[in-house]
Amino acid sequence: MDVRRCSRCLYTEHHPLGIHLDDDWLCSGCRVHEEKDQLDWAQREQKLTDILNQYKNRNGNNYDCIIPVNGARDSFFIVHTVKHKLGMNPLLVTYNAQYNTDRGIRNLALLRTVFDCDIFTLTVSPHTIKTLTRATLRRLGSLYWHVLAGQTVFPVQVAVRLKIPLIIWGAHQGIDQVGMYSHLDEVEMTRRYRKEHDLMGLEAEDLISDDDQIFEKDIYQFMYPDSHDLANVGVRGIYLNNYLRWDTKQQHENMLDLYHYETADQQRTFDRYNDVDSFVYSDLHDYIKTLKWGYGKITDHVNREIRLKRLTREQGMHLVQTYENKPVGQLDAFLAWLGTTKNSLNFMLDQHRHPDIWQRDENWNWFKQQTIIEPPSHLIERQRLAASEYCEFELTASKRPDYQEQRYVLLAKGWPS
Ligand SMILES: [Zn+2]
């Protein structure tokens, strides 16, 4: 399959969220990203303040809003902004992804402590999680389905249960990566987007199966509340990146100065800030992404920094070559956790390799057969952004340097060695 590459970033037309190139071969993601330097962000922030004011609980008998958090990503920035800058009283909710690093658990404990917010945590039975993960690996080639499903639905369930209508999310990937919407569309959370993109088309109910031994009791924690209940409470989810100029690297650096949480080297990317709470995200999960889509998270991170003028296209290409073929670091730990073998896992994953990208040679080894058409050089020069900042991700010292990050840690369940 021949695909064209963007004249500014390194995305091709082949992207899970959908991307298109214009006459200059500039992709929709790069085009919408230009809004970050064009919009009046003071005015956008005022709009956010106006929305939040409608949800402030004047009686003091309930929370003002819900913020989904975990031990990484933009959690510190979001809670800091909503609580300290915008004066809201949030309830934090967290879905235990169970692929936790020791560091991620410490970061989440620090977040609970420094912001002094109430927090709801959902830890689904590890046995159920393993059953679901076996099924989603087989059906979708995904070990991350339960995390995506849990993270996107637990806050909504809590909103309905506690009658807190407003949920505040960070960045909407459809806007930030591929320009599916303009910031001005002010797109909000929907069940449909969750199903189609976060859950790869498979909702919890679709997993019920005698063959997999999955019954309703195993999946109700992942089911979306019904529309009648949502309407009764008036639940809505807004994304902060529609109202604040989103720059995750800068945001992290500001928050690291204030709260001193831990960053870490990652196996398959240079980004030391995002996803340091997970054993699998920048590891086996990312490797699987390359089987399905032909590229890994390193390309997402490089493109983000090219658009924010911290990397040139050429530096980005070099980083992709450096990281994309790095081996999976935590494979044995994952296989031990799931109770399977490397051969069984590979057999399942091979079913999900994209047939336009991967083929077997005569020795039955896989090779990449996708042809990427690079843009004409005059278009690259026309769309080039000058990199004006140094792209370095700060590495903090571990607060527990003697601990070896070799094992899955199941928060609230201990480690049954
Ligand atoms: Zn682009």
Coordinates of C-alpha atoms in Angstrom, one line a residue, residues 17 85-86 132 140 144 158 172 186 190 205 228 230 232 266 303 320 326-327 350 363 395 405:
L17 CA -8.2 8.4 13.9
K85 CA -6.4 28.6 39.1
L86 CA -10.1 28.3 38.5
L132 CA -11.0 -9.6 29.6
L140 CA -8.8 -6.8 18.9
Y144 CA -5.1 -2.0 26.8
V158 CA -19.5 8.4 39.2
H172 CA -8.9 15.5 23.0
E186 CA -15.6 22.9 21.5
T190 CA -19.6 11.4 23.6
E205 CA -21.6 -5.7 26.2
H228 CA -31.9 8.4 30.5
L230 CA -27.2 10.7 31.9
N232 CA -31.4 13.3 34.3
Q266 CA 10.8 5.1 28.6
N303 CA 5.1 15.2 15.6
V320 CA 11.8 7.6 15.1
K326 CA 13.6 -0.9 20.3
P327 CA 12.8 -4.3 21.8
D350 CA -0.1 -11.9 14.1
N363 CA 11.1 -18.1 5.3
L395 CA 14.9 13.2 34.3
E405 CA 11.0 -1.9 38.4

